[in-house]
């Protein structure tokens, strides 16, 4: 590839490029676009040059990437420019060129010189060159140690322990033509340097544009110092533009404006602040003030006094404030992400709200506070201004009182937001204050504190509701350290475990429950957590990297049973644990959950009955129970961690149950419903897509199945390739569709990658492997090794869900291959097919093939049509004919 990953192309070239991506010939493209083949050839040559592609095949791959990623220049999520961009034409062109030729470009310079504005403008100008988009990340609110996490969030990457988050971030940029803009790196320089080095090694087509007060120090870095605005043009234009933004009638002698800009060192932020003041006191008054207030400070390493800095301008602004304004200005520095009037008043407990409102208005007028006009008026300090304010806040005699007031405000707001989670506007309000809630909580110590505890627990719930399960788990765990009673700590650790379960991290979820049991002050609480741990380790064994031995589960259940039962919830949790671990009658668990009146516990009890029915081969009964769980869905609350787990599991159970009985329309319907309602879709969007693969394939809708399979697999990898082995059979069934197209290897390999297991005949995959292999042999007529495939299809499978499919396909293969045991295999398959409509249709067709029974063919056709299996229906009609 050339240095430029994506050239500017015309509308006609874009059409030709899209057609090349579809692997059309020049003649076909000419016919589609109503142009000559020679013109097409000319466009293709231009595209090869502009896109840096070496041949047509590589050009087609680039076109496919552009189509997949939906490249559009308006996709870049960049800060909105609310004022005009003044000057910088040479710098802007230099940065655009540097992005083309270099992989890491860093804009350096002092605070307030305009690095961010130049970077954002340059990024906006080159978006069309990056099919994978432009991603912007402001590092100002990012604390040391959180750079990788913040980058992951910006890129839409979710942490999936135990895989390192940095590896997942590197996977996201690998192979993609993307521009990553990292703004304000100076306070996390070493971390950013390490991150950039890793990402540039991983993504050969990645470009990074950074802003910092100093170089990142990464090999290959191209630094571009951003100079002050030149006098005689841009600086004066900026001054007049901003002054007239305050007073539209502002006018001043050009010489005075030039002098003011010169004394402000041409620094854009300093000019903007001064221009706002000049609108009130005039340029001559401004110059008088500058004579008294502007002071020279060290402008670089070593303390050499070289030029007037932004700090001088801010110091001058600060000195102009009266004592009450200064006090509020210092206090406002505590807010990380902006604030409203209520928040400003909260950190000023000794002032009346009306006084705070008056002072705040004066700070806005003096350009030290920025007002944002939205439905709810909010304010912020420009970050350079906030940094100045923080220096003074650090010496404030009331600092500890203000920090405590900020904590109490954050706790109150978090609880208020948590209480109203079901209201439409709460998500937007949470996003506005989230960084301040986090920073307030992060300042608290690991010691009992009721205010900190309330904040931590509410913050955990809020982040869970936003789909940030990793962060929610961390906050719940931290809240437990600040709990003032053992009961509160137990509740927090139970919630942390539930958040871990939402991440399919069974090992951590189990350990958190045991930790909670150890910290419990009451025997009843200890027993409940032990029983929950037993149920978790048995019911969701597939989520564990290290299975909990049966003897260990039995020992924990025995400990849980020692405490006398104190209430109905206690009784229901114990009954459910016995149903899962000891094989007790699930009816007792269901009855106990009903008595407790807890729909969440009832879901787990019903699932134990579902599992028991499936183990006994009563698949239709298992499906009925799963549907009953679905009927209770309205009783669950999506944003509660315990309910989120049950919602996720019941969608999976109904999907698997529908397939187990051959109800293909039902399986497709539940996949569509899960897409809308499954709470894990935020972190794992591919899970709902996977639910479509098997029913679409079994219905004969192969093109749709393959398309969704490609999307799901790409999203799974983008999410860090989490281990979700229990979903692997859904992936493997797609191999039937691709195998019929002649591709027998790609999806076999992908299935094993997804399952995290190298053996396609492992316990979880044995039935689907046997079904797919036998089904392909039946439909392709490749009967070599049929006896082995038939034996595999009648293996004693431990997983019941696909047994009937494997038996049916194996029986039909035995008939086609004229194996001596064909009649015996057919009788076996007819028995298991009683529980599965798809298998019943397949077995009936096999019976017709063996005996010529017309009634058997009619029965097969009727079932295929009823369940919507159009491919099998066509095959059966052909066989009968």
PDB file of C-alpha atoms in Angstrom, residues 368-593:
ATOM      1  CA  UNK A 368     -13.787  32.456  32.901  1.00  0.00           C
ATOM      2  CA  UNK A 369     -16.843  30.220  32.791  1.00  0.00           C
ATOM      3  CA  UNK A 370     -18.510  29.020  29.600  1.00  0.00           C
ATOM      4  CA  UNK A 371     -22.281  28.705  29.486  1.00  0.00           C
ATOM      5  CA  UNK A 372     -23.742  25.965  27.319  1.00  0.00           C
ATOM      6  CA  UNK A 373     -27.275  26.611  26.129  1.00  0.00           C
ATOM      7  CA  UNK A 374     -29.223  23.356  26.280  1.00  0.00           C
ATOM      8  CA  UNK A 375     -32.579  22.341  27.690  1.00  0.00           C
ATOM      9  CA  UNK A 376     -30.808  22.339  31.041  1.00  0.00           C
ATOM     10  CA  UNK A 377     -28.319  25.192  31.276  1.00  0.00           C
ATOM     11  CA  UNK A 378     -24.862  23.929  32.144  1.00  0.00           C
ATOM     12  CA  UNK A 379     -21.484  25.556  32.617  1.00  0.00           C
ATOM     13  CA  UNK A 380     -17.859  24.551  32.395  1.00  0.00           C
ATOM     14  CA  UNK A 381     -14.381  25.933  32.839  1.00  0.00           C
ATOM     15  CA  UNK A 382     -12.120  25.694  29.827  1.00  0.00           C
ATOM     16  CA  UNK A 383      -9.551  23.131  30.794  1.00  0.00           C
ATOM     17  CA  UNK A 384      -6.636  25.536  30.813  1.00  0.00           C
ATOM     18  CA  UNK A 385      -8.717  27.851  32.965  1.00  0.00           C
ATOM     19  CA  UNK A 386      -9.653  24.946  35.242  1.00  0.00           C
ATOM     20  CA  UNK A 387      -5.992  23.965  35.585  1.00  0.00           C
ATOM     21  CA  UNK A 388      -5.239  27.502  36.762  1.00  0.00           C
ATOM     22  CA  UNK A 389      -8.179  27.390  39.166  1.00  0.00           C
ATOM     23  CA  UNK A 390      -7.027  24.035  40.560  1.00  0.00           C
ATOM     24  CA  UNK A 391      -3.660  25.504  41.528  1.00  0.00           C
ATOM     25  CA  UNK A 392      -5.424  28.087  43.655  1.00  0.00           C
ATOM     26  CA  UNK A 393      -7.965  25.574  44.932  1.00  0.00           C
ATOM     27  CA  UNK A 394      -5.138  23.388  46.249  1.00  0.00           C
ATOM     28  CA  UNK A 395      -4.218  26.176  48.678  1.00  0.00           C
ATOM     29  CA  UNK A 396      -7.779  27.068  49.639  1.00  0.00           C
ATOM     30  CA  UNK A 397      -8.416  26.855  53.394  1.00  0.00           C
ATOM     31  CA  UNK A 398     -11.882  25.478  52.646  1.00  0.00           C
ATOM     32  CA  UNK A 399     -10.649  22.796  50.239  1.00  0.00           C
ATOM     33  CA  UNK A 400     -11.567  19.818  52.436  1.00  0.00           C
ATOM     34  CA  UNK A 401     -15.026  21.237  53.075  1.00  0.00           C
ATOM     35  CA  UNK A 402     -15.584  21.790  49.355  1.00  0.00           C
ATOM     36  CA  UNK A 403     -14.459  18.277  48.470  1.00  0.00           C
ATOM     37  CA  UNK A 404     -16.848  16.869  51.057  1.00  0.00           C
ATOM     38  CA  UNK A 405     -19.635  19.030  49.689  1.00  0.00           C
ATOM     39  CA  UNK A 406     -18.811  17.762  46.190  1.00  0.00           C
ATOM     40  CA  UNK A 407     -19.013  14.177  47.447  1.00  0.00           C
ATOM     41  CA  UNK A 408     -22.381  14.806  49.089  1.00  0.00           C
ATOM     42  CA  UNK A 409     -23.651  16.482  45.919  1.00  0.00           C
ATOM     43  CA  UNK A 410     -22.456  13.562  43.799  1.00  0.00           C
ATOM     44  CA  UNK A 411     -24.083  11.058  46.156  1.00  0.00           C
ATOM     45  CA  UNK A 412     -27.393  12.925  46.079  1.00  0.00           C
ATOM     46  CA  UNK A 413     -27.392  13.238  42.288  1.00  0.00           C
ATOM     47  CA  UNK A 414     -26.433   9.592  41.788  1.00  0.00           C
ATOM     48  CA  UNK A 415     -29.221   8.355  44.060  1.00  0.00           C
ATOM     49  CA  UNK A 416     -31.691  10.677  42.321  1.00  0.00           C
ATOM     50  CA  UNK A 417     -30.667   9.362  38.910  1.00  0.00           C
ATOM     51  CA  UNK A 418     -30.775   5.779  40.108  1.00  0.00           C
ATOM     52  CA  UNK A 419     -34.263   6.232  41.506  1.00  0.00           C
ATOM     53  CA  UNK A 420     -35.488   7.530  38.156  1.00  0.00           C
ATOM     54  CA  UNK A 421     -33.714   5.057  35.874  1.00  0.00           C
ATOM     55  CA  UNK A 422     -36.933   4.263  34.029  1.00  0.00           C
ATOM     56  CA  UNK A 423     -37.450   7.899  33.010  1.00  0.00           C
ATOM     57  CA  UNK A 424     -36.545   8.803  29.433  1.00  0.00           C
ATOM     58  CA  UNK A 425     -34.163  11.693  30.158  1.00  0.00           C
ATOM     59  CA  UNK A 426     -32.077  10.041  32.869  1.00  0.00           C
ATOM     60  CA  UNK A 427     -29.522   8.526  30.504  1.00  0.00           C
ATOM     61  CA  UNK A 428     -28.625  11.931  29.058  1.00  0.00           C
ATOM     62  CA  UNK A 429     -28.458  13.481  32.524  1.00  0.00           C
ATOM     63  CA  UNK A 430     -26.210  10.677  33.728  1.00  0.00           C
ATOM     64  CA  UNK A 431     -23.817  11.210  30.823  1.00  0.00           C
ATOM     65  CA  UNK A 432     -23.511  14.881  31.795  1.00  0.00           C
ATOM     66  CA  UNK A 433     -22.421  14.144  35.360  1.00  0.00           C
ATOM     67  CA  UNK A 434     -20.832  10.697  35.059  1.00  0.00           C
ATOM     68  CA  UNK A 435     -17.223  11.914  35.163  1.00  0.00           C
ATOM     69  CA  UNK A 436     -17.897  13.959  38.298  1.00  0.00           C
ATOM     70  CA  UNK A 437     -19.625  11.041  40.006  1.00  0.00           C
ATOM     71  CA  UNK A 438     -16.618   8.874  39.219  1.00  0.00           C
ATOM     72  CA  UNK A 439     -14.064  11.443  40.355  1.00  0.00           C
ATOM     73  CA  UNK A 440     -15.927  12.109  43.615  1.00  0.00           C
ATOM     74  CA  UNK A 441     -16.099   8.390  44.373  1.00  0.00           C
ATOM     75  CA  UNK A 442     -12.474   7.795  43.397  1.00  0.00           C
ATOM     76  CA  UNK A 443     -11.325  10.318  46.035  1.00  0.00           C
ATOM     77  CA  UNK A 444     -12.942   8.343  48.852  1.00  0.00           C
ATOM     78  CA  UNK A 445     -10.950   5.938  50.976  1.00  0.00           C
ATOM     79  CA  UNK A 446     -11.555   2.213  51.505  1.00  0.00           C
ATOM     80  CA  UNK A 447     -13.223   2.720  54.856  1.00  0.00           C
ATOM     81  CA  UNK A 448     -16.803   2.859  56.133  1.00  0.00           C
ATOM     82  CA  UNK A 449     -18.505   6.033  54.946  1.00  0.00           C
ATOM     83  CA  UNK A 450     -22.280   6.209  54.429  1.00  0.00           C
ATOM     84  CA  UNK A 451     -22.105   9.013  51.848  1.00  0.00           C
ATOM     85  CA  UNK A 452     -19.356   7.336  49.834  1.00  0.00           C
ATOM     86  CA  UNK A 453     -21.209   4.031  50.063  1.00  0.00           C
ATOM     87  CA  UNK A 454     -24.441   5.507  48.726  1.00  0.00           C
ATOM     88  CA  UNK A 455     -22.548   7.103  45.863  1.00  0.00           C
ATOM     89  CA  UNK A 456     -20.633   3.931  45.013  1.00  0.00           C
ATOM     90  CA  UNK A 457     -23.687   1.685  44.983  1.00  0.00           C
ATOM     91  CA  UNK A 458     -25.788   4.129  42.955  1.00  0.00           C
ATOM     92  CA  UNK A 459     -22.914   4.713  40.518  1.00  0.00           C
ATOM     93  CA  UNK A 460     -22.543   0.957  40.069  1.00  0.00           C
ATOM     94  CA  UNK A 461     -26.244   0.581  39.307  1.00  0.00           C
ATOM     95  CA  UNK A 462     -26.144   3.477  36.853  1.00  0.00           C
ATOM     96  CA  UNK A 463     -23.161   2.088  34.978  1.00  0.00           C
ATOM     97  CA  UNK A 464     -24.793  -1.344  34.830  1.00  0.00           C
ATOM     98  CA  UNK A 465     -27.919   0.239  33.384  1.00  0.00           C
ATOM     99  CA  UNK A 466     -25.725   1.834  30.696  1.00  0.00           C
ATOM    100  CA  UNK A 467     -24.322  -1.587  29.794  1.00  0.00           C
ATOM    101  CA  UNK A 468     -20.876  -0.996  31.342  1.00  0.00           C
ATOM    102  CA  UNK A 469     -20.719  -4.272  33.262  1.00  0.00           C
ATOM    103  CA  UNK A 470     -16.969  -4.198  33.941  1.00  0.00           C
ATOM    104  CA  UNK A 471     -17.177  -0.735  35.486  1.00  0.00           C
ATOM    105  CA  UNK A 472     -20.320  -1.682  37.413  1.00  0.00           C
ATOM    106  CA  UNK A 473     -18.574  -4.688  38.941  1.00  0.00           C
ATOM    107  CA  UNK A 474     -15.647  -2.517  40.058  1.00  0.00           C
ATOM    108  CA  UNK A 475     -17.947   0.066  41.656  1.00  0.00           C
ATOM    109  CA  UNK A 476     -20.022  -2.550  43.491  1.00  0.00           C
ATOM    110  CA  UNK A 477     -16.827  -4.113  44.813  1.00  0.00           C
ATOM    111  CA  UNK A 478     -15.514  -0.712  45.933  1.00  0.00           C
ATOM    112  CA  UNK A 479     -18.869   0.139  47.510  1.00  0.00           C
ATOM    113  CA  UNK A 480     -18.570  -2.974  49.663  1.00  0.00           C
ATOM    114  CA  UNK A 481     -15.300  -1.594  51.066  1.00  0.00           C
ATOM    115  CA  UNK A 482     -17.122   1.572  52.130  1.00  0.00           C
ATOM    116  CA  UNK A 483     -20.201  -0.151  53.568  1.00  0.00           C
ATOM    117  CA  UNK A 484     -21.051   0.682  57.163  1.00  0.00           C
ATOM    118  CA  UNK A 485     -22.769  -2.644  57.918  1.00  0.00           C
ATOM    119  CA  UNK A 486     -22.043  -6.274  56.972  1.00  0.00           C
ATOM    120  CA  UNK A 487     -25.509  -6.500  55.404  1.00  0.00           C
ATOM    121  CA  UNK A 488     -24.691  -3.637  53.018  1.00  0.00           C
ATOM    122  CA  UNK A 489     -21.354  -5.223  52.120  1.00  0.00           C
ATOM    123  CA  UNK A 490     -23.089  -8.537  51.402  1.00  0.00           C
ATOM    124  CA  UNK A 491     -25.605  -6.813  49.141  1.00  0.00           C
ATOM    125  CA  UNK A 492     -22.824  -5.001  47.251  1.00  0.00           C
ATOM    126  CA  UNK A 493     -20.766  -8.149  46.718  1.00  0.00           C
ATOM    127  CA  UNK A 494     -23.849 -10.043  45.556  1.00  0.00           C
ATOM    128  CA  UNK A 495     -24.493  -7.288  43.001  1.00  0.00           C
ATOM    129  CA  UNK A 496     -20.826  -7.355  41.954  1.00  0.00           C
ATOM    130  CA  UNK A 497     -21.197 -11.082  41.363  1.00  0.00           C
ATOM    131  CA  UNK A 498     -24.282 -10.489  39.237  1.00  0.00           C
ATOM    132  CA  UNK A 499     -22.379  -7.940  37.141  1.00  0.00           C
ATOM    133  CA  UNK A 500     -19.610 -10.517  36.674  1.00  0.00           C
ATOM    134  CA  UNK A 501     -22.229 -13.055  35.570  1.00  0.00           C
ATOM    135  CA  UNK A 502     -23.382 -10.575  32.942  1.00  0.00           C
ATOM    136  CA  UNK A 503     -19.820 -10.723  31.609  1.00  0.00           C
ATOM    137  CA  UNK A 504     -19.977 -14.543  31.593  1.00  0.00           C
ATOM    138  CA  UNK A 505     -17.109 -14.469  34.114  1.00  0.00           C
ATOM    139  CA  UNK A 506     -18.248 -17.357  36.289  1.00  0.00           C
ATOM    140  CA  UNK A 507     -15.004 -17.692  38.208  1.00  0.00           C
ATOM    141  CA  UNK A 508     -15.051 -14.119  39.502  1.00  0.00           C
ATOM    142  CA  UNK A 509     -18.798 -14.201  40.135  1.00  0.00           C
ATOM    143  CA  UNK A 510     -18.329 -17.339  42.242  1.00  0.00           C
ATOM    144  CA  UNK A 511     -15.421 -15.838  44.221  1.00  0.00           C
ATOM    145  CA  UNK A 512     -17.405 -12.672  44.941  1.00  0.00           C
ATOM    146  CA  UNK A 513     -20.267 -14.692  46.392  1.00  0.00           C
ATOM    147  CA  UNK A 514     -17.870 -16.604  48.639  1.00  0.00           C
ATOM    148  CA  UNK A 515     -16.233 -13.338  49.719  1.00  0.00           C
ATOM    149  CA  UNK A 516     -19.671 -12.008  50.593  1.00  0.00           C
ATOM    150  CA  UNK A 517     -20.394 -15.139  52.600  1.00  0.00           C
ATOM    151  CA  UNK A 518     -17.165 -14.652  54.559  1.00  0.00           C
ATOM    152  CA  UNK A 519     -18.091 -11.023  55.349  1.00  0.00           C
ATOM    153  CA  UNK A 520     -21.700 -11.769  56.256  1.00  0.00           C
ATOM    154  CA  UNK A 521     -22.671 -10.890  59.794  1.00  0.00           C
ATOM    155  CA  UNK A 522     -25.834 -13.013  59.828  1.00  0.00           C
ATOM    156  CA  UNK A 523     -26.065 -16.760  59.316  1.00  0.00           C
ATOM    157  CA  UNK A 524     -29.028 -16.244  57.035  1.00  0.00           C
ATOM    158  CA  UNK A 525     -27.041 -13.963  54.661  1.00  0.00           C
ATOM    159  CA  UNK A 526     -24.121 -16.395  54.658  1.00  0.00           C
ATOM    160  CA  UNK A 527     -26.399 -19.298  53.776  1.00  0.00           C
ATOM    161  CA  UNK A 528     -28.065 -17.400  50.943  1.00  0.00           C
ATOM    162  CA  UNK A 529     -24.756 -16.459  49.307  1.00  0.00           C
ATOM    163  CA  UNK A 530     -23.404 -19.998  49.617  1.00  0.00           C
ATOM    164  CA  UNK A 531     -26.572 -21.377  48.032  1.00  0.00           C
ATOM    165  CA  UNK A 532     -26.349 -18.824  45.219  1.00  0.00           C
ATOM    166  CA  UNK A 533     -22.744 -19.876  44.619  1.00  0.00           C
ATOM    167  CA  UNK A 534     -23.819 -23.514  44.325  1.00  0.00           C
ATOM    168  CA  UNK A 535     -26.556 -22.638  41.830  1.00  0.00           C
ATOM    169  CA  UNK A 536     -24.169 -20.460  39.809  1.00  0.00           C
ATOM    170  CA  UNK A 537     -21.463 -23.129  39.585  1.00  0.00           C
ATOM    171  CA  UNK A 538     -23.975 -25.753  38.426  1.00  0.00           C
ATOM    172  CA  UNK A 539     -26.381 -23.768  36.285  1.00  0.00           C
ATOM    173  CA  UNK A 540     -23.783 -21.648  34.459  1.00  0.00           C
ATOM    174  CA  UNK A 541     -20.885 -24.095  34.443  1.00  0.00           C
ATOM    175  CA  UNK A 542     -20.087 -23.071  30.870  1.00  0.00           C
ATOM    176  CA  UNK A 543     -19.078 -19.604  32.106  1.00  0.00           C
ATOM    177  CA  UNK A 544     -16.230 -21.011  34.230  1.00  0.00           C
ATOM    178  CA  UNK A 545     -12.659 -21.298  33.050  1.00  0.00           C
ATOM    179  CA  UNK A 546     -12.127 -23.733  35.909  1.00  0.00           C
ATOM    180  CA  UNK A 547     -15.153 -25.872  36.763  1.00  0.00           C
ATOM    181  CA  UNK A 548     -16.087 -26.136  40.436  1.00  0.00           C
ATOM    182  CA  UNK A 549     -15.858 -29.842  41.412  1.00  0.00           C
ATOM    183  CA  UNK A 550     -19.075 -31.586  42.408  1.00  0.00           C
ATOM    184  CA  UNK A 551     -17.654 -32.382  45.836  1.00  0.00           C
ATOM    185  CA  UNK A 552     -16.937 -28.696  46.443  1.00  0.00           C
ATOM    186  CA  UNK A 553     -20.467 -27.737  45.405  1.00  0.00           C
ATOM    187  CA  UNK A 554     -21.922 -30.410  47.682  1.00  0.00           C
ATOM    188  CA  UNK A 555     -19.841 -29.157  50.612  1.00  0.00           C
ATOM    189  CA  UNK A 556     -21.013 -25.566  50.076  1.00  0.00           C
ATOM    190  CA  UNK A 557     -24.636 -26.678  49.842  1.00  0.00           C
ATOM    191  CA  UNK A 558     -24.273 -28.623  53.087  1.00  0.00           C
ATOM    192  CA  UNK A 559     -22.905 -25.503  54.795  1.00  0.00           C
ATOM    193  CA  UNK A 560     -25.790 -23.446  53.443  1.00  0.00           C
ATOM    194  CA  UNK A 561     -28.305 -25.963  54.759  1.00  0.00           C
ATOM    195  CA  UNK A 562     -27.050 -25.755  58.356  1.00  0.00           C
ATOM    196  CA  UNK A 563     -28.601 -22.367  59.111  1.00  0.00           C
ATOM    197  CA  UNK A 564     -32.303 -22.386  60.057  1.00  0.00           C
ATOM    198  CA  UNK A 565     -34.545 -20.964  57.321  1.00  0.00           C
ATOM    199  CA  UNK A 566     -35.601 -17.447  58.312  1.00  0.00           C
ATOM    200  CA  UNK A 567     -37.797 -16.206  55.452  1.00  0.00           C
ATOM    201  CA  UNK A 568     -39.317 -17.147  52.113  1.00  0.00           C
ATOM    202  CA  UNK A 569     -36.480 -15.783  50.000  1.00  0.00           C
ATOM    203  CA  UNK A 570     -34.047 -17.849  52.043  1.00  0.00           C
ATOM    204  CA  UNK A 571     -36.194 -20.947  51.486  1.00  0.00           C
ATOM    205  CA  UNK A 572     -36.502 -20.327  47.735  1.00  0.00           C
ATOM    206  CA  UNK A 573     -32.745 -19.830  47.250  1.00  0.00           C
ATOM    207  CA  UNK A 574     -32.011 -23.090  49.103  1.00  0.00           C
ATOM    208  CA  UNK A 575     -34.666 -25.027  47.193  1.00  0.00           C
ATOM    209  CA  UNK A 576     -33.282 -23.821  43.869  1.00  0.00           C
ATOM    210  CA  UNK A 577     -29.718 -24.760  44.868  1.00  0.00           C
ATOM    211  CA  UNK A 578     -30.927 -28.255  45.810  1.00  0.00           C
ATOM    212  CA  UNK A 579     -32.727 -28.594  42.478  1.00  0.00           C
ATOM    213  CA  UNK A 580     -29.597 -27.714  40.532  1.00  0.00           C
ATOM    214  CA  UNK A 581     -26.923 -29.436  42.603  1.00  0.00           C
ATOM    215  CA  UNK A 582     -28.624 -32.355  44.344  1.00  0.00           C
ATOM    216  CA  UNK A 583     -31.202 -33.231  41.694  1.00  0.00           C
ATOM    217  CA  UNK A 584     -34.128 -32.400  43.976  1.00  0.00           C
ATOM    218  CA  UNK A 585     -37.598 -32.006  42.501  1.00  0.00           C
ATOM    219  CA  UNK A 586     -37.711 -28.644  40.658  1.00  0.00           C
ATOM    220  CA  UNK A 587     -41.377 -28.381  41.630  1.00  0.00           C
ATOM    221  CA  UNK A 588     -40.328 -27.653  45.209  1.00  0.00           C
ATOM    222  CA  UNK A 589     -38.059 -24.822  44.030  1.00  0.00           C
ATOM    223  CA  UNK A 590     -40.835 -23.379  41.844  1.00  0.00           C
ATOM    224  CA  UNK A 591     -43.312 -23.507  44.715  1.00  0.00           C
ATOM    225  CA  UNK A 592     -40.846 -21.837  47.097  1.00  0.00           C
ATOM    226  CA  UNK A 593     -40.157 -19.061  44.581  1.00  0.00           C
TER     227      UNK A 593
END
